Amino acid sequence: MQQKWQQATQVIHAGHQKDATGALVSPLYQSATFTFDNVEQGSACFAGEQQGYIYTRLGNPTTAELERKLAILEGSAAAAATASGMAAVSAALLTHLCYGDHLVAAKAVYGCTFALMTTQLNKFGIETTLVDFNDIDAIKRAIKPNTKVLFCETPVNPHLDVYDLTAIAHIAKLHHLVSIVDNTFMTPLLQQPISLGIDMVVHSATKYLNGHGDVIAGMVCGSEEVITKLKTEILKDIGAVLSPHDAWLILRGLKTLDVRLARHCDNAQVIAEYLDKHPQISRVYYPGLSHHSGHHLIGSQMRRAGGVVAFELDSHFDGAVAFVNRLKLFTIAVSLGDAESLIQHPASMTHSPYSCEERLAAGISDSLLRISVGLEAVEDILDDLRQALEGG
Ligand SMILES: *Cc1c(COP(=O)(O)O)cnc(C)c1O
C-alpha cells in the first residue's frame, strides 16, 4: 500500500505506525537505552532471536520511522539515518572499501567529500581517482582491478552539472562496482537514482529533507544486506548516529517536502530566467535553462531542476562582494534547501583556502555566486536582486 502511494502522500504517511495511544504524530522516543523484563529477554534481543530495541546507537523507534519513510521514498529496501551528511557519505564508503581498494569519484563533489576521499581515506590505504563524470570514457579508463566504488552527486556545484546516472549505473554493473549517488540537491521527489540502477543513495538531510535549517543529519539508502552491514558494522562502531530528536524534526519537515519543492523549483526557474536576461550577469548555471548542458535530462532523469542557481556577475571580485552586501532579503550563508533564500560567494567563502589558480581550475571565478532559492514570494526575491544589481 505505502509503496503504491504518490510521493506527495508518502512524505506524510509512509513509515508511520499507529501506536497504542493513537497519537496522530509519532511520539519522540528520547531515550538512550531500552529496558528488558528479564535476562532471558535481553539475551534474546542481543542474539537477534527477538526483535527489540537495545540502545539508541544501535536503533531507536523514532529514527526507525524516518528510515522506513526514506527507504519508501527512494525506492530502496532499507535506509540508515546518520549524524550528518558527511557521516552518511563516510559510512557508505567505509561499508564497501578496505585497505588496498580504489574508488573512482567525480572531480566536482561536495568539498568535505573531496577531503574525506583525498585525505582521510588515503591515510588508510584507500586510493581515489577523480575524473570528469561528464566524460563516460574517462570513468571507464579510471577503473582498475582494485576499483570497488563509483561515486558522484548530480546536479553538482559549482555549475550544476548533471551526470547521466543510467550510463554510470551501467558502467558500475559491467565492472561489478558499487555505485553511490549523493542525492542531496534533488531529494527522492525530484530524482530516484535507485530506479535508474544506482546501488546506494546518500543525503545530507540537513538540506531539503529537513528543510528548516535547524538540524544537521544524513541518510543512506540501499539494499537490506548493505544497510544492515552499514548499521551493525560501521555506524555501531564509528558512532555517527542521528539523535532521535533530530529524526523527529526531519519527520516533521518531510511532511511538507512536496509542497516546498514545488515552490523552490518555481521560484528558482523565474529567478534563473530573470538573471539570464540581465545585462549585468555574464552567465547563469541552472539545469532549468535550455542552454544548460544538463537540460535534456529534465523530465527523464530528474523531474525538475531544483532550487539552486549559480551565476557570474559581469564584474570583478570586489564587485561580487559589493553586490552580495547590498542584498537585503537574501541571507549570506552556506547550506541550501531552507525556507530563507541564501547566497554565498565561493571565492571569498567556501573556496577561500584555494589559491586563485586552483579556484579557477575548479571553475570558480571571482564573481561566481550561488543562491539557494527560498520559499519567499518570488516578487520579493526578484526585487531584492534588482535593487542590488541597480545599486552597483
Ligand atoms: C551539505 C552537503 C553534504 C554534507 O552534509 P552535512 O549534513 O553538512 O554533513 C554532502 N553533500 C552535499 C551535496 C551537500 O550539499
Tab-separated table of C-alpha atoms and ligand atoms in Angstrom:
chain	number	residue	atom	x	y	z
A	1	MET	CA	0.000	0.000	0.000
A	2	GLN	CA	2.579	2.577	1.103
A	3	GLN	CA	4.799	1.759	-1.867
A	4	LYS	CA	1.901	2.485	-4.253
A	5	TRP	CA	1.027	5.918	-2.914
A	6	GLN	CA	2.119	9.042	-4.733
A	7	GLN	CA	5.233	10.556	-3.163
A	8	ALA	CA	3.206	13.601	-2.027
A	9	THR	CA	1.197	11.140	0.111
A	10	GLN	CA	4.199	9.058	1.129
A	11	VAL	CA	6.044	12.034	2.645
A	12	ILE	CA	3.113	12.380	5.059
A	13	HIS	CA	2.035	8.793	5.735
A	14	ALA	CA	4.719	6.286	4.723
A	15	GLY	CA	6.563	4.561	7.551
A	16	HIS	CA	4.070	5.688	10.205
A	17	GLN	CA	2.814	3.001	12.563
A	18	LYS	CA	-0.126	3.794	14.813
A	19	ASP	CA	0.854	3.404	18.460
A	20	ALA	CA	-1.252	2.315	21.470
A	21	THR	CA	-2.337	5.894	22.258
A	22	GLY	CA	-3.440	6.646	18.696
A	23	ALA	CA	-1.250	9.768	18.593
A	24	LEU	CA	-1.508	11.455	15.183
A	25	VAL	CA	2.178	12.373	15.319
A	26	SER	CA	4.585	9.630	16.309
A	27	PRO	CA	5.989	10.254	19.771
A	28	LEU	CA	9.620	11.185	20.210
A	29	TYR	CA	11.462	8.308	21.892
A	30	GLN	CA	14.114	10.455	23.530
A	31	SER	CA	15.733	7.557	25.326
A	32	ALA	CA	19.335	6.417	25.197
A	33	THR	CA	18.636	2.872	26.288
A	34	PHE	CA	15.799	0.321	26.426
A	35	THR	CA	14.939	-1.996	29.289
A	36	PHE	CA	14.424	-5.761	29.462
A	37	ASP	CA	11.935	-7.634	31.657
A	38	ASN	CA	14.483	-10.302	32.459
A	39	VAL	CA	17.907	-11.567	31.428
A	40	GLU	CA	16.419	-14.099	29.001
A	41	GLN	CA	14.667	-11.332	27.023
A	42	GLY	CA	17.829	-9.212	26.979
A	43	SER	CA	19.835	-12.189	25.841
A	44	ALA	CA	17.363	-12.953	23.023
A	45	CYS	CA	17.498	-9.331	21.824
A	46	PHE	CA	21.290	-9.351	21.740
A	47	ALA	CA	21.286	-12.665	19.896
A	48	GLY	CA	18.834	-11.270	17.328
A	49	GLU	CA	16.329	-14.016	18.194
A	50	GLN	CA	13.821	-11.450	19.356
A	51	GLN	CA	13.045	-8.041	17.854
A	52	GLY	CA	13.565	-5.211	20.269
A	53	TYR	CA	15.452	-2.027	20.862
A	54	ILE	CA	18.606	-2.241	22.980
A	55	TYR	CA	20.464	1.077	22.868
A	56	THR	CA	19.883	4.111	20.648
A	57	ARG	CA	23.278	3.886	18.925
A	58	LEU	CA	22.028	0.525	17.565
A	59	GLY	CA	18.491	1.655	16.789
A	60	ASN	CA	15.628	3.816	18.029
A	61	PRO	CA	11.886	3.784	17.206
A	62	THR	CA	11.765	7.470	16.120
A	63	THR	CA	14.838	7.101	13.930
A	64	ALA	CA	13.408	3.846	12.549
A	65	GLU	CA	10.268	5.644	11.354
A	66	LEU	CA	12.415	8.149	9.453
A	67	GLU	CA	14.423	5.280	7.950
A	68	ARG	CA	11.258	3.446	6.812
A	69	LYS	CA	9.892	6.630	5.248
A	70	LEU	CA	13.068	7.482	3.350
A	71	ALA	CA	13.516	3.939	2.057
A	72	ILE	CA	9.969	4.023	0.636
A	73	LEU	CA	10.579	7.452	-0.933
A	74	GLU	CA	13.884	6.438	-2.545
A	75	GLY	CA	12.556	3.036	-3.588
A	76	SER	CA	15.284	1.209	-1.650
A	77	ALA	CA	14.855	-1.852	0.548
A	78	ALA	CA	16.310	-0.118	3.607
A	79	ALA	CA	17.798	3.123	4.949
A	80	ALA	CA	20.013	4.308	7.799
A	81	ALA	CA	19.939	7.715	9.472
A	82	THR	CA	23.281	9.317	10.329
A	83	ALA	CA	24.529	12.280	12.354
A	84	SER	CA	25.306	14.380	9.251
A	85	GLY	CA	25.537	14.223	5.503
A	86	MET	CA	29.254	13.607	5.858
A	87	ALA	CA	28.538	10.721	8.246
A	88	ALA	CA	26.299	9.271	5.510
A	89	VAL	CA	28.999	9.665	2.841
A	90	SER	CA	31.721	8.177	5.043
A	91	ALA	CA	29.563	5.296	6.324
A	92	ALA	CA	28.514	4.400	2.764
A	93	LEU	CA	32.146	4.411	1.579
A	94	LEU	CA	33.521	2.557	4.602
A	95	THR	CA	30.912	-0.183	4.149
A	96	HIS	CA	32.431	-1.027	0.767
A	97	LEU	CA	36.105	-0.053	0.957
A	98	CYS	CA	39.078	-1.671	2.706
A	99	TYR	CA	42.821	-1.128	2.738
A	100	GLY	CA	44.147	-1.534	-0.803
A	101	ASP	CA	40.855	-0.662	-2.545
A	102	HIS	CA	40.349	2.021	-5.148
A	103	LEU	CA	37.477	4.438	-5.657
A	104	VAL	CA	36.540	6.471	-8.749
A	105	ALA	CA	34.716	9.715	-7.969
A	106	ALA	CA	33.622	12.797	-9.855
A	107	LYS	CA	36.105	15.657	-9.845
A	108	ALA	CA	33.348	18.007	-8.731
A	109	VAL	CA	31.987	16.790	-5.386
A	110	TYR	CA	30.996	18.416	-2.108
A	111	GLY	CA	34.138	19.921	-0.520
A	112	CYS	CA	34.242	17.669	2.555
A	113	THR	CA	33.572	14.581	0.405
A	114	PHE	CA	36.637	15.594	-1.609
A	115	ALA	CA	38.660	15.995	1.610
A	116	LEU	CA	37.397	12.672	3.001
A	117	MET	CA	38.468	10.829	-0.132
A	118	THR	CA	41.782	12.524	-0.788
A	119	THR	CA	42.956	12.971	2.810
A	120	GLN	CA	41.244	10.678	5.316
A	121	LEU	CA	40.637	7.513	3.248
A	122	ASN	CA	44.094	7.887	1.749
A	123	LYS	CA	45.593	7.541	5.246
A	124	PHE	CA	44.046	4.072	5.468
A	125	GLY	CA	45.327	2.866	2.117
A	126	ILE	CA	42.186	3.624	0.074
A	127	GLU	CA	43.053	5.455	-3.107
A	128	THR	CA	40.753	7.789	-5.077
A	129	THR	CA	40.898	8.814	-8.735
A	130	LEU	CA	38.886	11.923	-9.574
A	131	VAL	CA	37.572	12.268	-13.119
A	132	ASP	CA	35.090	14.385	-15.035
A	133	PHE	CA	31.857	12.368	-14.854
A	134	ASN	CA	30.548	14.162	-17.957
A	135	ASP	CA	33.084	12.027	-19.814
A	136	ILE	CA	31.896	8.404	-19.659
A	137	ASP	CA	35.090	7.136	-21.328
A	138	ALA	CA	37.189	8.885	-18.671
A	139	ILE	CA	35.262	6.976	-15.986
A	140	LYS	CA	35.933	3.680	-17.785
A	141	ARG	CA	39.638	4.496	-18.176
A	142	ALA	CA	39.972	5.223	-14.447
A	143	ILE	CA	38.719	1.765	-13.407
A	144	LYS	CA	41.474	-0.535	-12.124
A	145	PRO	CA	41.451	-4.170	-10.941
A	146	ASN	CA	41.084	-2.995	-7.310
A	147	THR	CA	38.318	-0.436	-8.001
A	148	LYS	CA	35.259	-1.086	-5.831
A	149	VAL	CA	33.096	2.042	-5.928
A	150	LEU	CA	31.872	4.782	-8.315
A	151	PHE	CA	30.733	7.955	-6.530
A	152	CYS	CA	29.122	11.190	-7.714
A	153	GLU	CA	26.471	13.779	-6.960
A	154	THR	CA	24.168	15.385	-9.522
A	155	PRO	CA	23.439	18.220	-10.082
A	156	VAL	CA	26.730	19.367	-8.587
A	157	ASN	CA	28.397	22.647	-7.665
A	158	PRO	CA	29.700	24.948	-8.961
A	159	HIS	CA	27.950	24.815	-12.369
A	160	LEU	CA	25.088	22.430	-11.541
A	161	ASP	CA	26.486	19.861	-13.961
A	162	VAL	CA	24.124	16.925	-14.460
A	163	TYR	CA	25.646	13.466	-14.898
A	164	ASP	CA	23.911	10.638	-16.734
A	165	LEU	CA	23.030	8.232	-13.921
A	166	THR	CA	21.767	5.489	-16.237
A	167	ALA	CA	25.136	5.408	-18.016
A	168	ILE	CA	27.018	5.478	-14.694
A	169	ALA	CA	24.897	2.629	-13.273
A	170	HIS	CA	25.588	0.657	-16.438
A	171	ILE	CA	29.378	1.007	-16.118
A	172	ALA	CA	29.175	0.020	-12.449
A	173	LYS	CA	27.217	-3.147	-13.275
A	174	LEU	CA	29.568	-4.076	-16.108
A	175	HIS	CA	32.627	-3.824	-13.832
A	176	HIS	CA	30.943	-5.204	-10.668
A	177	LEU	CA	31.352	-1.914	-8.822
A	178	VAL	CA	29.072	-0.360	-6.239
A	179	SER	CA	27.580	2.921	-7.485
A	180	ILE	CA	26.802	5.585	-4.876
A	181	VAL	CA	24.998	8.863	-5.610
A	182	ASP	CA	24.665	11.883	-3.327
A	183	ASN	CA	21.047	12.937	-3.982
A	184	THR	CA	21.010	15.963	-1.646
A	185	PHE	CA	20.261	18.591	-4.316
A	186	MET	CA	17.281	16.691	-5.739
A	187	THR	CA	15.722	14.598	-2.931
A	188	PRO	CA	13.817	11.447	-3.932
A	189	LEU	CA	10.906	13.609	-5.067
A	190	LEU	CA	12.888	15.024	-7.986
A	191	GLN	CA	15.236	12.116	-8.712
A	192	GLN	CA	15.339	8.433	-7.722
A	193	PRO	CA	18.814	7.110	-8.589
A	194	ILE	CA	17.968	3.568	-7.438
A	195	SER	CA	15.218	3.336	-10.084
A	196	LEU	CA	17.942	4.112	-12.665
A	197	GLY	CA	20.139	1.222	-11.487
A	198	ILE	CA	22.303	3.023	-8.892
A	199	ASP	CA	23.082	0.850	-5.839
A	200	MET	CA	23.144	3.356	-2.987
A	201	VAL	CA	21.935	6.881	-2.291
A	202	VAL	CA	23.313	9.240	0.341
A	203	HIS	CA	21.816	12.509	1.557
A	204	SER	CA	22.621	15.493	3.610
A	205	ALA	CA	19.204	15.609	5.321
A	206	THR	CA	20.366	18.983	6.659
A	207	LYS	CA	19.174	20.468	3.372
A	208	TYR	CA	15.773	19.932	1.663
A	209	LEU	CA	14.721	16.771	3.538
A	210	ASN	CA	14.553	18.627	6.851
A	211	GLY	CA	14.123	21.948	5.089
A	212	HIS	CA	14.039	24.235	8.111
A	213	GLY	CA	17.711	24.931	8.723
A	214	ASP	CA	17.698	23.608	12.286
A	215	VAL	CA	19.203	20.114	12.007
A	216	ILE	CA	22.448	18.509	10.789
A	217	ALA	CA	21.670	14.984	9.562
A	218	GLY	CA	22.294	12.404	6.867
A	219	MET	CA	20.681	9.343	5.316
A	220	VAL	CA	21.948	6.305	3.414
A	221	CYS	CA	19.618	4.141	1.291
A	222	GLY	CA	20.420	0.732	-0.177
A	223	SER	CA	19.741	-2.981	-0.061
A	224	GLU	CA	18.719	-4.696	3.174
A	225	GLU	CA	22.044	-6.540	3.282
A	226	VAL	CA	24.216	-3.467	2.780
A	227	ILE	CA	22.250	-1.240	5.180
A	228	THR	CA	22.378	-3.956	7.858
A	229	LYS	CA	26.138	-4.181	7.395
A	230	LEU	CA	26.434	-0.383	7.485
A	231	LYS	CA	24.422	-0.181	10.726
A	232	THR	CA	25.855	-3.173	12.565
A	233	GLU	CA	29.497	-2.861	11.492
A	234	ILE	CA	30.205	0.761	10.604
A	235	LEU	CA	27.741	3.063	12.375
A	236	LYS	CA	27.696	0.921	15.520
A	237	ASP	CA	31.451	1.256	15.960
A	238	ILE	CA	32.160	4.667	14.406
A	239	GLY	CA	29.128	6.030	16.239
A	240	ALA	CA	27.873	8.818	13.939
A	241	VAL	CA	24.180	8.046	14.513
A	242	LEU	CA	21.328	10.548	14.384
A	243	SER	CA	19.767	11.896	17.568
A	244	PRO	CA	16.096	10.789	17.910
A	245	HIS	CA	15.112	14.426	18.433
A	246	ASP	CA	16.658	15.382	15.101
A	247	ALA	CA	14.945	12.397	13.440
A	248	TRP	CA	11.635	13.661	14.832
A	249	LEU	CA	12.262	17.166	13.427
A	250	ILE	CA	13.084	15.705	10.000
A	251	LEU	CA	9.870	13.644	10.084
A	252	ARG	CA	8.024	16.897	10.683
A	253	GLY	CA	9.914	18.689	7.925
A	254	LEU	CA	9.374	15.882	5.431
A	255	LYS	CA	5.577	16.230	5.549
A	256	THR	CA	5.840	19.438	3.516
A	257	LEU	CA	8.663	18.330	1.199
A	258	ASP	CA	6.424	18.031	-1.848
A	259	VAL	CA	4.846	21.476	-1.472
A	260	ARG	CA	8.173	23.060	-0.515
A	261	LEU	CA	9.996	21.636	-3.529
A	262	ALA	CA	7.302	22.823	-5.902
A	263	ARG	CA	7.812	26.393	-4.633
A	264	HIS	CA	11.631	26.102	-4.582
A	265	CYS	CA	11.618	24.937	-8.222
A	266	ASP	CA	9.029	27.507	-9.384
A	267	ASN	CA	10.924	30.366	-7.747
A	268	ALA	CA	14.333	29.157	-8.973
A	269	GLN	CA	13.089	28.942	-12.575
A	270	VAL	CA	11.761	32.523	-12.508
A	271	ILE	CA	14.963	33.823	-10.929
A	272	ALA	CA	17.249	31.925	-13.305
A	273	GLU	CA	15.342	33.311	-16.292
A	274	TYR	CA	15.477	36.848	-14.882
A	275	LEU	CA	19.228	36.653	-14.270
A	276	ASP	CA	19.805	35.015	-17.663
A	277	LYS	CA	18.363	38.074	-19.441
A	278	HIS	CA	20.059	40.666	-17.246
A	279	PRO	CA	22.877	42.650	-18.939
A	280	GLN	CA	24.989	42.716	-15.758
A	281	ILE	CA	25.019	38.928	-15.479
A	282	SER	CA	27.510	37.186	-17.733
A	283	ARG	CA	26.421	33.582	-17.166
A	284	VAL	CA	23.693	31.633	-15.347
A	285	TYR	CA	24.031	27.958	-14.435
A	286	TYR	CA	20.688	26.256	-13.866
A	287	PRO	CA	19.529	22.981	-15.458
A	288	GLY	CA	16.085	24.525	-15.988
A	289	LEU	CA	17.538	26.862	-18.656
A	290	SER	CA	17.538	25.450	-22.183
A	291	HIS	CA	21.217	26.356	-22.759
A	292	HIS	CA	22.401	24.338	-19.717
A	293	SER	CA	24.282	21.151	-20.585
A	294	GLY	CA	22.056	19.047	-18.294
A	295	HIS	CA	18.724	20.425	-19.545
A	296	HIS	CA	17.950	17.397	-21.725
A	297	LEU	CA	17.830	15.144	-18.637
A	298	ILE	CA	14.935	17.063	-17.106
A	299	GLY	CA	11.764	15.043	-17.429
A	300	SER	CA	13.683	11.770	-17.640
A	301	GLN	CA	16.426	11.504	-15.005
A	302	MET	CA	15.255	14.442	-12.898
A	303	ARG	CA	11.680	15.667	-12.635
A	304	ARG	CA	12.555	19.334	-12.178
A	305	ALA	CA	15.706	21.454	-11.972
A	306	GLY	CA	15.778	22.055	-8.201
A	307	GLY	CA	16.278	25.183	-6.122
A	308	VAL	CA	19.968	26.024	-6.515
A	309	VAL	CA	21.090	28.612	-9.083
A	310	ALA	CA	24.645	29.762	-9.754
A	311	PHE	CA	25.646	32.820	-11.783
A	312	GLU	CA	28.533	35.069	-12.651
A	313	LEU	CA	28.323	38.829	-12.432
A	314	ASP	CA	29.934	40.786	-15.225
A	315	SER	CA	32.324	42.152	-12.609
A	316	HIS	CA	35.439	41.502	-10.550
A	317	PHE	CA	35.873	40.003	-7.086
A	318	ASP	CA	35.115	43.330	-5.361
A	319	GLY	CA	32.004	43.887	-7.479
A	320	ALA	CA	30.609	40.492	-6.467
A	321	VAL	CA	31.311	41.203	-2.799
A	322	ALA	CA	29.622	44.620	-3.011
A	323	PHE	CA	26.583	43.096	-4.779
A	324	VAL	CA	26.136	40.463	-2.051
A	325	ASN	CA	26.479	43.100	0.651
A	326	ARG	CA	23.720	45.207	-0.980
A	327	LEU	CA	21.170	42.370	-0.772
A	328	LYS	CA	18.578	42.862	1.966
A	329	LEU	CA	16.192	39.884	1.794
A	330	PHE	CA	18.856	37.293	0.978
A	331	THR	CA	20.809	35.893	3.884
A	332	ILE	CA	24.551	35.422	3.418
A	333	ALA	CA	25.117	31.800	4.386
A	334	VAL	CA	26.273	28.450	3.061
A	335	SER	CA	23.848	25.476	3.076
A	336	LEU	CA	20.751	25.122	0.934
A	337	GLY	CA	17.188	23.895	0.991
A	338	ASP	CA	15.920	26.235	3.681
A	339	ALA	CA	12.826	28.462	3.638
A	340	GLU	CA	15.102	31.519	3.531
A	341	SER	CA	16.859	32.490	0.293
A	342	LEU	CA	20.590	32.106	0.892
A	343	ILE	CA	23.546	33.427	-1.079
A	344	GLN	CA	27.220	32.661	-0.861
A	345	HIS	CA	30.330	33.904	-2.683
A	346	PRO	CA	32.567	30.818	-3.121
A	347	ALA	CA	35.735	32.807	-3.919
A	348	SER	CA	35.661	34.584	-0.560
A	349	MET	CA	33.857	31.921	1.486
A	350	THR	CA	33.767	28.157	0.748
A	351	HIS	CA	36.737	28.233	-1.637
A	352	SER	CA	38.843	30.939	0.001
A	353	PRO	CA	41.513	28.397	1.120
A	354	TYR	CA	42.217	27.611	-2.569
A	355	SER	CA	44.825	29.577	-4.499
A	356	CYS	CA	43.433	31.716	-7.295
A	357	GLU	CA	44.718	29.211	-9.914
A	358	GLU	CA	43.189	26.226	-8.102
A	359	ARG	CA	39.882	28.039	-7.815
A	360	LEU	CA	39.773	28.915	-11.494
A	361	ALA	CA	40.739	25.342	-12.419
A	362	ALA	CA	37.731	24.149	-10.382
A	363	GLY	CA	35.516	26.542	-12.374
A	364	ILE	CA	35.063	29.041	-9.552
A	365	SER	CA	35.593	32.516	-10.899
A	366	ASP	CA	35.924	35.667	-8.773
A	367	SER	CA	32.344	36.723	-9.485
A	368	LEU	CA	30.614	33.337	-9.198
A	369	LEU	CA	27.701	33.406	-6.756
A	370	ARG	CA	25.458	30.588	-5.586
A	371	ILE	CA	21.929	31.038	-4.367
A	372	SER	CA	19.629	28.589	-2.671
A	373	VAL	CA	16.262	29.975	-3.689
A	374	GLY	CA	13.908	30.080	-0.728
A	375	LEU	CA	10.169	29.925	-0.276
A	376	GLU	CA	9.517	33.680	-0.131
A	377	ALA	CA	7.212	35.405	-2.647
A	378	VAL	CA	9.168	35.388	-5.891
A	379	GLU	CA	8.405	39.103	-6.489
A	380	ASP	CA	10.230	39.974	-3.274
A	381	ILE	CA	13.258	37.859	-4.203
A	382	LEU	CA	13.348	39.486	-7.657
A	383	ASP	CA	13.009	42.984	-6.146
A	384	ASP	CA	15.968	42.327	-3.883
A	385	LEU	CA	18.153	41.104	-6.753
A	386	ARG	CA	17.049	44.076	-8.866
A	387	GLN	CA	17.863	46.699	-6.229
A	388	ALA	CA	21.268	45.108	-5.556
A	389	LEU	CA	22.094	44.997	-9.277
A	390	GLU	CA	20.942	48.596	-9.843
A	391	GLY	CA	22.771	49.868	-6.798
A	392	GLY	CA	26.142	48.997	-8.332
B	1	LIG	C1	25.796	19.724	2.720
B	1	LIG	C2	26.174	18.616	1.837
B	1	LIG	C3	26.864	17.488	2.312
B	1	LIG	C4	27.313	17.375	3.756
B	1	LIG	O1	26.219	17.323	4.602
B	1	LIG	P1	26.296	17.746	6.166
B	1	LIG	O2	24.911	17.457	6.621
B	1	LIG	O3	26.671	19.192	6.207
B	1	LIG	O4	27.331	16.878	6.787
B	1	LIG	C5	27.141	16.474	1.439
B	1	LIG	N1	26.774	16.541	0.141
B	1	LIG	C6	26.129	17.615	-0.359
B	1	LIG	C7	25.760	17.630	-1.806
B	1	LIG	C8	25.807	18.683	0.453
B	1	LIG	O5	25.171	19.753	-0.043
